[in-house]
Coordinates of C-alpha atoms in Angstrom, one line a residue:
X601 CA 26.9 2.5 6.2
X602 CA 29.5 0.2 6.1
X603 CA 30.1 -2.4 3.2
X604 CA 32.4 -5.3 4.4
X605 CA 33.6 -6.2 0.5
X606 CA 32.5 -4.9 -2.4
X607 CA 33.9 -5.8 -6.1
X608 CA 32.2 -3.7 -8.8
X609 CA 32.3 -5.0 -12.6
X610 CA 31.8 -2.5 -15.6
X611 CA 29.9 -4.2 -17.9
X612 CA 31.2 -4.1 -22.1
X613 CA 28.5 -4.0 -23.6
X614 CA 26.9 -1.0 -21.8
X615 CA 28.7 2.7 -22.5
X616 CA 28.8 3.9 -19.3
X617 CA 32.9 4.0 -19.3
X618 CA 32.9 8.1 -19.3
X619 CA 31.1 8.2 -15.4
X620 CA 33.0 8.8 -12.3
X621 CA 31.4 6.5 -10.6
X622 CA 30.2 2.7 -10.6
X623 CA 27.3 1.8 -13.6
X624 CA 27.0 -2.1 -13.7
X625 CA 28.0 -3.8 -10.2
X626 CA 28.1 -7.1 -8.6
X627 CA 28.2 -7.0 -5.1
X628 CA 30.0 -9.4 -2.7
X629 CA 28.3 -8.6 0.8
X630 CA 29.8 -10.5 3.5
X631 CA 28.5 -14.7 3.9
X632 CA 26.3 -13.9 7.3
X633 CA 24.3 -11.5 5.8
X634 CA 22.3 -14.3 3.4
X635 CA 19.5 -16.4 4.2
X636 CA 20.2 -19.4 2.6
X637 CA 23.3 -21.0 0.8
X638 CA 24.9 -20.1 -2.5
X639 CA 25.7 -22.5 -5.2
X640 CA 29.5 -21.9 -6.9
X641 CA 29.0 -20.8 -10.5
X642 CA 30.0 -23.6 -13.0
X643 CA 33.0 -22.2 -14.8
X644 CA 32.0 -24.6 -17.7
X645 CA 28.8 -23.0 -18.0
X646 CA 30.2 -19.9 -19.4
X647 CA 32.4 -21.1 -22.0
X648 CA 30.7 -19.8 -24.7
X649 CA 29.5 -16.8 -22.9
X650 CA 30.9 -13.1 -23.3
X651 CA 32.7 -12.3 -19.9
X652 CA 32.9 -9.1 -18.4
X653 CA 35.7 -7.0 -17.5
X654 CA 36.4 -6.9 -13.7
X655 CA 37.3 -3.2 -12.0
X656 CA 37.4 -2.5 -8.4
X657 CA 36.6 0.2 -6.8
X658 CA 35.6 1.3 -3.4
X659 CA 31.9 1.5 -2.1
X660 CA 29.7 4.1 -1.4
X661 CA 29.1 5.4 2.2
X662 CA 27.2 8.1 3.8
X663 CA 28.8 9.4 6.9
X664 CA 25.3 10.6 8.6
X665 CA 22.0 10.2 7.4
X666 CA 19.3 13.2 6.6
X667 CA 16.5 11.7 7.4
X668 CA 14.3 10.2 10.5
X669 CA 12.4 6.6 10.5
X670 CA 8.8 6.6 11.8
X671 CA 6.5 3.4 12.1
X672 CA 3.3 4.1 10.1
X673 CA 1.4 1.3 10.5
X674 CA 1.5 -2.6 12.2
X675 CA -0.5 -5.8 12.5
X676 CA -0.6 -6.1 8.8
X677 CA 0.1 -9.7 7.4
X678 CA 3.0 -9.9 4.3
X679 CA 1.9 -6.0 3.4
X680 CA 2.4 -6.5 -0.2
X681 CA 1.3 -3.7 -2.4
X682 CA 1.1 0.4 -1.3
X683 CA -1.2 3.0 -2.6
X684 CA -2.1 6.0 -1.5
X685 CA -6.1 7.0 -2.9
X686 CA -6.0 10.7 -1.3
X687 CA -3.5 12.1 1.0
X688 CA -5.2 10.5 4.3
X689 CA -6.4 7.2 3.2
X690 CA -3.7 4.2 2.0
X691 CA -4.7 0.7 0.5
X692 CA -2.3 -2.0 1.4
X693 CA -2.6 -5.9 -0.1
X694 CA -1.7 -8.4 2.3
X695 CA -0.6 -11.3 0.4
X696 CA -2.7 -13.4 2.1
X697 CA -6.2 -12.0 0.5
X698 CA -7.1 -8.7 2.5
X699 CA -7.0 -5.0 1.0
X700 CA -6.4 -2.9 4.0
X701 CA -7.4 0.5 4.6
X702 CA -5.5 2.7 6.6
X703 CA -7.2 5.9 6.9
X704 CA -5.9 9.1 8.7
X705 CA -3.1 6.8 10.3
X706 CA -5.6 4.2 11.7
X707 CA -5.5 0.3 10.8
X708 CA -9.5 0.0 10.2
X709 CA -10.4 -3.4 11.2
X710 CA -12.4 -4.6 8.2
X711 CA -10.8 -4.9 4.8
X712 CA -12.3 -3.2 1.6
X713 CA -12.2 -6.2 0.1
X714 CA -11.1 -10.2 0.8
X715 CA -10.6 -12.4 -2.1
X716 CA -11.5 -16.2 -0.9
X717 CA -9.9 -17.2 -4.4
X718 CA -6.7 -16.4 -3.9
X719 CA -3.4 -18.9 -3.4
X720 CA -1.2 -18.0 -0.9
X721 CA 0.7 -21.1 -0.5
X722 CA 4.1 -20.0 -1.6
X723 CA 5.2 -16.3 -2.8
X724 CA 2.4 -16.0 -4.5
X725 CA -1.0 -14.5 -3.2
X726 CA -2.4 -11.5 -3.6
X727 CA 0.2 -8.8 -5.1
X728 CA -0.1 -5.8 -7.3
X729 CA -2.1 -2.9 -6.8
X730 CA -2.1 0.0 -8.7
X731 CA -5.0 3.3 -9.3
X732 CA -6.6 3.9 -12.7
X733 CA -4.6 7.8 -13.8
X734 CA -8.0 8.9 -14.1
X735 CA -8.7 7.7 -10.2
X736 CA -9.7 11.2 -8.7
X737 CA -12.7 10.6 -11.2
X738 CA -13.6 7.0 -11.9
X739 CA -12.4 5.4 -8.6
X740 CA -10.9 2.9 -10.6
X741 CA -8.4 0.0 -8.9
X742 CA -6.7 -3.1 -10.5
X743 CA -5.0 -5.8 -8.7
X744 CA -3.6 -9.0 -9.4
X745 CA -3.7 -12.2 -7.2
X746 CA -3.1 -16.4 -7.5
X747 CA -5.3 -18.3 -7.6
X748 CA -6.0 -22.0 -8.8
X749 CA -8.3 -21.9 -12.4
X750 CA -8.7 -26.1 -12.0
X751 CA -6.1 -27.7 -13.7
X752 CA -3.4 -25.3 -12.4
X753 CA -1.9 -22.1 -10.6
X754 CA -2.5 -18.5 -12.4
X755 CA -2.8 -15.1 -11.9
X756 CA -5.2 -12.7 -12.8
X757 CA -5.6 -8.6 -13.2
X758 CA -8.9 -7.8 -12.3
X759 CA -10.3 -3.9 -12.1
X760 CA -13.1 -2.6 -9.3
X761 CA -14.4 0.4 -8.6
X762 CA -13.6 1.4 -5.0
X763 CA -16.5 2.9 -3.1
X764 CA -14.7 4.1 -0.1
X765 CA -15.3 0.5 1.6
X766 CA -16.0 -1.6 -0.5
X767 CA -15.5 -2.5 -4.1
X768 CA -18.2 -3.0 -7.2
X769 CA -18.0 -3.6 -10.9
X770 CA -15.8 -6.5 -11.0
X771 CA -13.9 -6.5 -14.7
X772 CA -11.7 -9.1 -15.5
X773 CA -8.3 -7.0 -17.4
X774 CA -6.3 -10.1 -18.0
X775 CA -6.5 -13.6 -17.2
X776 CA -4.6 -16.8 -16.8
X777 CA -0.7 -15.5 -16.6
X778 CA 1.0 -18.2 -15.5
X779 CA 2.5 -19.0 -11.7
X780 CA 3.3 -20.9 -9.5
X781 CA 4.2 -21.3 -5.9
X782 CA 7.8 -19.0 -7.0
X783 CA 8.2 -16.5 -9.3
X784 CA 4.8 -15.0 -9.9
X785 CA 5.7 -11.7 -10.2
X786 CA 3.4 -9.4 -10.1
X787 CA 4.0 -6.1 -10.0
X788 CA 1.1 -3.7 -11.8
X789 CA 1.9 0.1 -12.7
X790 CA 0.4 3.0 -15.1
X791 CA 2.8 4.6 -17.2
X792 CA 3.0 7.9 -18.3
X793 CA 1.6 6.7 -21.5
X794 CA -1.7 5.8 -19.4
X795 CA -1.1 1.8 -20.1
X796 CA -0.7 -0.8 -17.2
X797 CA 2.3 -2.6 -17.3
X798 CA 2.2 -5.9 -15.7
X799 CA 5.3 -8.2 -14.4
X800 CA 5.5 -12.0 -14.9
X801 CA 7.2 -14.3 -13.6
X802 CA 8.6 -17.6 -15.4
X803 CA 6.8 -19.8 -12.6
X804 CA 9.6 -22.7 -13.0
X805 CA 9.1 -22.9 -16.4
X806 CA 12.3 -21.0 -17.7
X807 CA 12.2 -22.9 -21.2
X808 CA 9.4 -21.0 -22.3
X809 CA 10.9 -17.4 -21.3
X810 CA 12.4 -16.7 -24.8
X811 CA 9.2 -17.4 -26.6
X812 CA 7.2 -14.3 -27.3
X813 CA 3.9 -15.8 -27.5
X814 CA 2.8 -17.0 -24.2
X815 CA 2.9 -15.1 -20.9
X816 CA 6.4 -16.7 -19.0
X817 CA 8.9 -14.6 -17.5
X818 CA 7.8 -11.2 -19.3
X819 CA 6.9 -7.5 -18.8
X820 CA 3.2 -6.9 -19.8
X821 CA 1.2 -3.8 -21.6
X822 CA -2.3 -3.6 -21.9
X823 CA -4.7 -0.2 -22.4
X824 CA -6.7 0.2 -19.1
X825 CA -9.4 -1.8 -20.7
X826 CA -6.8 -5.0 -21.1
X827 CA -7.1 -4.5 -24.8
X828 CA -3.8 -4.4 -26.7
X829 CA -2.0 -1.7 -27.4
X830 CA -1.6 -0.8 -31.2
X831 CA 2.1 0.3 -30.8
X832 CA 3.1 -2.8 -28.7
X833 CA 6.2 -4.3 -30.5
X834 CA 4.9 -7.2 -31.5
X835 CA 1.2 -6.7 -33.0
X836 CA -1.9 -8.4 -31.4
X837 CA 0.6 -9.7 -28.1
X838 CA 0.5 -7.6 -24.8
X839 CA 4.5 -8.4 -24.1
X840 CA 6.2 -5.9 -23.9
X841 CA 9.9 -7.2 -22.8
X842 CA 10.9 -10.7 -22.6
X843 CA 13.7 -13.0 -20.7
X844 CA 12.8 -12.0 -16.8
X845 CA 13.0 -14.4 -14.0
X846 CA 11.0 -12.9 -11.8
X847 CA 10.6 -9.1 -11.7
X848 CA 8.4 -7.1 -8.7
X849 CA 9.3 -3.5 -8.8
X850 CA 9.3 -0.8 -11.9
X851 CA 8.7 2.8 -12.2
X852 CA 10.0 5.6 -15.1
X853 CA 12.8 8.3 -14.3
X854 CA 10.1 11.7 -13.5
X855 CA 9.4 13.5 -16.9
X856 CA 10.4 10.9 -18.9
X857 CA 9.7 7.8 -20.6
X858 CA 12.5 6.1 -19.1
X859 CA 11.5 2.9 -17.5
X860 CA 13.4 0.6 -14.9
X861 CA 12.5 -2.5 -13.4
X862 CA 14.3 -4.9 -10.9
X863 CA 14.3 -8.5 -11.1
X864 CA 14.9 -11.6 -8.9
X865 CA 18.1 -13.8 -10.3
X866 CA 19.2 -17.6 -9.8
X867 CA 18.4 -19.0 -6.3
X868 CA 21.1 -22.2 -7.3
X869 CA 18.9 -24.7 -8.3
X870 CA 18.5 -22.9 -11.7
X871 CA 21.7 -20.9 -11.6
X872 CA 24.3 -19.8 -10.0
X873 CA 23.5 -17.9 -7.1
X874 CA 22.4 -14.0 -6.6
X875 CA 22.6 -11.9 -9.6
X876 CA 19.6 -10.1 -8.9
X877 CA 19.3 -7.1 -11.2
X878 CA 18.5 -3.8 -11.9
X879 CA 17.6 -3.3 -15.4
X880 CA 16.5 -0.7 -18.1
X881 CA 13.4 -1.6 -20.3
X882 CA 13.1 -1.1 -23.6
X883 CA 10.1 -1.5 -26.0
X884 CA 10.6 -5.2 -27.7
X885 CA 13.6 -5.9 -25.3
X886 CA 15.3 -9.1 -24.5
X887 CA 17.0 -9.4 -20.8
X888 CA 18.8 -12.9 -21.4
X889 CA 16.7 -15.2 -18.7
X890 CA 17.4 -17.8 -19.0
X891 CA 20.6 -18.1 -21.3
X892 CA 22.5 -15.5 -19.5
X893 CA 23.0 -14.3 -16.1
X894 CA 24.8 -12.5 -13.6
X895 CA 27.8 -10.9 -15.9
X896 CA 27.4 -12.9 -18.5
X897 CA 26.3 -11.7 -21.8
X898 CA 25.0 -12.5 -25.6
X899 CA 24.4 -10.7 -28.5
X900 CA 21.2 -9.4 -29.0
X901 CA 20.3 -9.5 -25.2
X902 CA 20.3 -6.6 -22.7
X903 CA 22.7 -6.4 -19.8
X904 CA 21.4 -5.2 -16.6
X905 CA 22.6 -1.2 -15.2
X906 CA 23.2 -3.3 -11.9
X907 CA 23.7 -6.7 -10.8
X908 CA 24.3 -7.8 -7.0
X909 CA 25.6 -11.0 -5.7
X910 CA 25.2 -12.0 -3.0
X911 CA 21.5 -11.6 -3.5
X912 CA 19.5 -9.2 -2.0
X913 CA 15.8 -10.4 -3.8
X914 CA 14.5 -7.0 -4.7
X915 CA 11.2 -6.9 -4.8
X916 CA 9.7 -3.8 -5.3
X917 CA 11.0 -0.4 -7.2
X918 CA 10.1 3.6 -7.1
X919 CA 11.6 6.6 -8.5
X920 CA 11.4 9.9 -5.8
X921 CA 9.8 12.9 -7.2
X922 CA 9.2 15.1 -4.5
X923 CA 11.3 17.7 -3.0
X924 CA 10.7 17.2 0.2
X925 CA 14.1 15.2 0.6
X926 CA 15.7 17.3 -1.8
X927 CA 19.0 14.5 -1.6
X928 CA 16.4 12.0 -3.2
X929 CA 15.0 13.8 -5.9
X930 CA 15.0 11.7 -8.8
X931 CA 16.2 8.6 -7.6
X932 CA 15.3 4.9 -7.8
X933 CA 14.4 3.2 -4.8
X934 CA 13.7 -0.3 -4.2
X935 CA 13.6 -3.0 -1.1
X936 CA 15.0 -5.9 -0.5
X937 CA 13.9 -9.2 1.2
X938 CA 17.4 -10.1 2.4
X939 CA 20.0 -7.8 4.5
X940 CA 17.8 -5.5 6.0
X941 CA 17.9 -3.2 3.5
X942 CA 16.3 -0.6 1.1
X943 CA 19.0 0.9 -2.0
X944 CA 19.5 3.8 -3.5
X945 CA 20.1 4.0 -7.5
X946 CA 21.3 7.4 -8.4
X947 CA 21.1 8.3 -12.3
X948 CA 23.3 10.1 -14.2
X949 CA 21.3 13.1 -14.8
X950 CA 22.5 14.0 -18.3
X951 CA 21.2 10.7 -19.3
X952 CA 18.7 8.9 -16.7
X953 CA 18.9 5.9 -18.9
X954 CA 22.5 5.4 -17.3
X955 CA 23.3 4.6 -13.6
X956 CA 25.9 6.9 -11.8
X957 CA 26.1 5.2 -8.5
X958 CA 24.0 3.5 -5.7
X959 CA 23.9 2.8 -1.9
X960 CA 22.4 1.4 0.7
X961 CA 20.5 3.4 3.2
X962 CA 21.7 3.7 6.9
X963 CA 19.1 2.7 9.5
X964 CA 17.0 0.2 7.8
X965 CA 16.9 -2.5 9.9
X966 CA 13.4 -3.9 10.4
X967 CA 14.0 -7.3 8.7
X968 CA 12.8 -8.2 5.3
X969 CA 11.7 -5.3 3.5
X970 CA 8.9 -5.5 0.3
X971 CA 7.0 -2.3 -1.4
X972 CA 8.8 0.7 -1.4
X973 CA 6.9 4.0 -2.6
X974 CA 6.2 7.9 -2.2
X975 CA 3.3 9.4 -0.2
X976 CA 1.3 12.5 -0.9
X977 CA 3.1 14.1 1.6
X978 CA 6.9 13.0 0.4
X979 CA 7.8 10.7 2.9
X980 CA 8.9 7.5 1.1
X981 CA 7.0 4.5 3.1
X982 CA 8.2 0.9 2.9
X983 CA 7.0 -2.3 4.2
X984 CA 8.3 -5.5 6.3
X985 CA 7.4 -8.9 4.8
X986 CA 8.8 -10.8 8.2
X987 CA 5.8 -12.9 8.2
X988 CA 6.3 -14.5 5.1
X989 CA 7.8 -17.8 6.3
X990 CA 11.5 -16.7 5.9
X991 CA 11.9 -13.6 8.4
X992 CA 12.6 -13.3 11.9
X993 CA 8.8 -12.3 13.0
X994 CA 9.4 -8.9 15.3
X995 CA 6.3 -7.7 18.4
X996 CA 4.0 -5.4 16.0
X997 CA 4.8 -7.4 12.2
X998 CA 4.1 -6.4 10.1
X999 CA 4.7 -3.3 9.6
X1000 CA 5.0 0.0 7.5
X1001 CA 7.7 3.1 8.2
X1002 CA 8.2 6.1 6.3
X1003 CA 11.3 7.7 5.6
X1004 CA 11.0 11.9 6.8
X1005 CA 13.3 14.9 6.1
X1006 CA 15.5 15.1 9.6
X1007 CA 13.8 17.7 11.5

């Protein structure tokens, strides 16, 4: 692996200074590697902004890889969402409206389910998809999808039960989050607490992110039920976090409580360019969108563990808990739409709440990657989002891989 410039900046207001290694980083890939253009950061803008100190150090490499790539799957459409419901049988959302089944490695040609509801003009569509804990009993799924409610784009979480193929007992969990053609979110996860945690995205409207009482730009938590928690932090409202742009990806540190999430920054016409994050949640937290940004910070607001520029629009996240790549164990993976590319966030393991050092993995060069996450069987399997309308569409897209132990 082979990083062509790299700056790393150590961010004040985070105590990571006692590491070896890197904690808070904004990475300068080289210009070729990005999509589209970046906009040059105002330096007025910052004026009244806390600046961070600026330390470089050298990047992290991996001389030779431990581990094979193997295509899973193809002739899936914007494969959005991964879940495994038994060790031989995966559900996949394709943005466009489908739940695939992929059963004993086959692509079966009908879906288990096709929402005709759903918007799929922009990045939005159909997107989360996450099992019940109790799943093995109840055959419970939620998902979460765009669609248009009359008088504008939104997004709702609905529950089914999944009969094997097909779904029943439609139940709507939450309704009405707001979207819009970009930054939808929506990522949907169970805790270890058994609640689902929804992301949201501030669908353009990046005014209304700081206000707790509607739905913009926020991490959600409901009970399974979509009633509200009694121990949320503020009573009677399902947020949970506040001041995202657009987070897709978050998972908890094995064992623990510890929760991390990674988030879309400015494209230019609503900030500077990149500074795409990787962030640690908090109950009741406040993560800055959209007074602060990249390096940039304010009292009373959380600074990401990570920040890259130029971006790399992460867009998923999973921690590794098996030991069948004993290298990974415990580590935060997520994928990223631009550069080819899949990272990996290594914590410090005398306090998981603090990064020690990342990379990016060798080999992962399938275009623009989207769900990353961990199969019964310990392979880590990721999927292309080529046909999205801003890839480089490849014979077989799209696909899934999975990520072995070399043999």
């Amino acid at each position: 692996m082979f990083y062509t410039s790299i700056k790393i900046f150590i961010m004040k207001k985070i105590n990571l200074i006692k590491s070896p290694f890197i904690f808070s980083m904004f990475l300068l890939l080289n210009l070729n590697m990005l999509s589209c253009k970046q906009v040059n950061e105002d330096p007025g803008a910052l004026s009244e902004k806390q600046e961070t100190e600026k330390i470089e150090v050298s990047g992290v490499t991996n001389e030779k890889s431990g581990y094979d790539l193997e295509v899973f799957a193809e002739g899936l459409y914007v494969p959005w969402s991964i879940v495994f419901t038994s060790p031989d049988r995966m559900l996949v959302n394709e943005r466009n409206g489908k739940i695939r089944i992929i059963e004993n490695g086959v692509l079966k040609t009908e879906p288990l389910k096709e929402f005709k509801d759903v918007s799929s003009g922009g990045e939005e569509g159909l997107m989360g998809l996450a099992l019940d804990p109790d799943y093995i009993n109840n055959k419970l799924i939620y998902v979460s999808y765009a669609f248009d409610n009359g008088d504008e784009l939104a997004v709702k979480v609905v529950r089914y039960k999944d009969n094997g193929d097909n779904l029943s007992d439609e139940k709507i969990i939450l309704n009405n989050i707001p979207a819009e053609r970009y930054h939808a979110g929506c990522r949907l996860r169970f805790g270890p607490d058994g609640k689902l945690y929804i992301t949201t995205g501030d669908a353009g409207e990046r005014g209304l992110v700081q206000e707790k009482k509607n739905l913009y730009g926020k991490l959600l938590r409901v009970n399974s039920d979509g009633t509200i928690p009694e121990d949320n932090p503020f009573p009677g409202n399902p947020v949970w976090s506040i001041g995202h742009r657009n987070s897709q990806g978050i998972d908890w540190y094995p064992g623990t409580e510890i929760l991390y999430s990674t988030e879309h920054g400015p494209s230019g016409f609503d900030g500077p360019g990149g500074g795409d994050e990787v962030n640690v949640i908090v109950k009741g937290g406040n993560y800055g969108w959209p007074e602060v940004s990249h390096e940039q910070s304010i009292e009373g607001m959380i600074s990401p563990a990570l920040v890259f520029t130029p971006a790399v629009a992460p867009a998923s996240g999973m921690f590794y808990s098996s030991d069948s790549i004993p290298e990974f164990k415990n580590n935060f993976f997520f994928g990223c739409l631009r550069g080819n590319a899949i990272y990996r966030v290594i914590p410090d393991e005398n306090d998981p709440s603090k990064v020690k050092s990342f990379e990016k993995l060798e080999g992962i060069e399938f275009g623009r990657i989207r769900d990353v996450a961990q199969g019964p069987d310990g392979a880590i399997y990721f999927s292309t989002s080529n046909k999205d309308g801003r890839g480089s569409v490849r014979k077989g897209d799209d696909k899934i891989y999975r990520i072995v132990k070399k043999k």
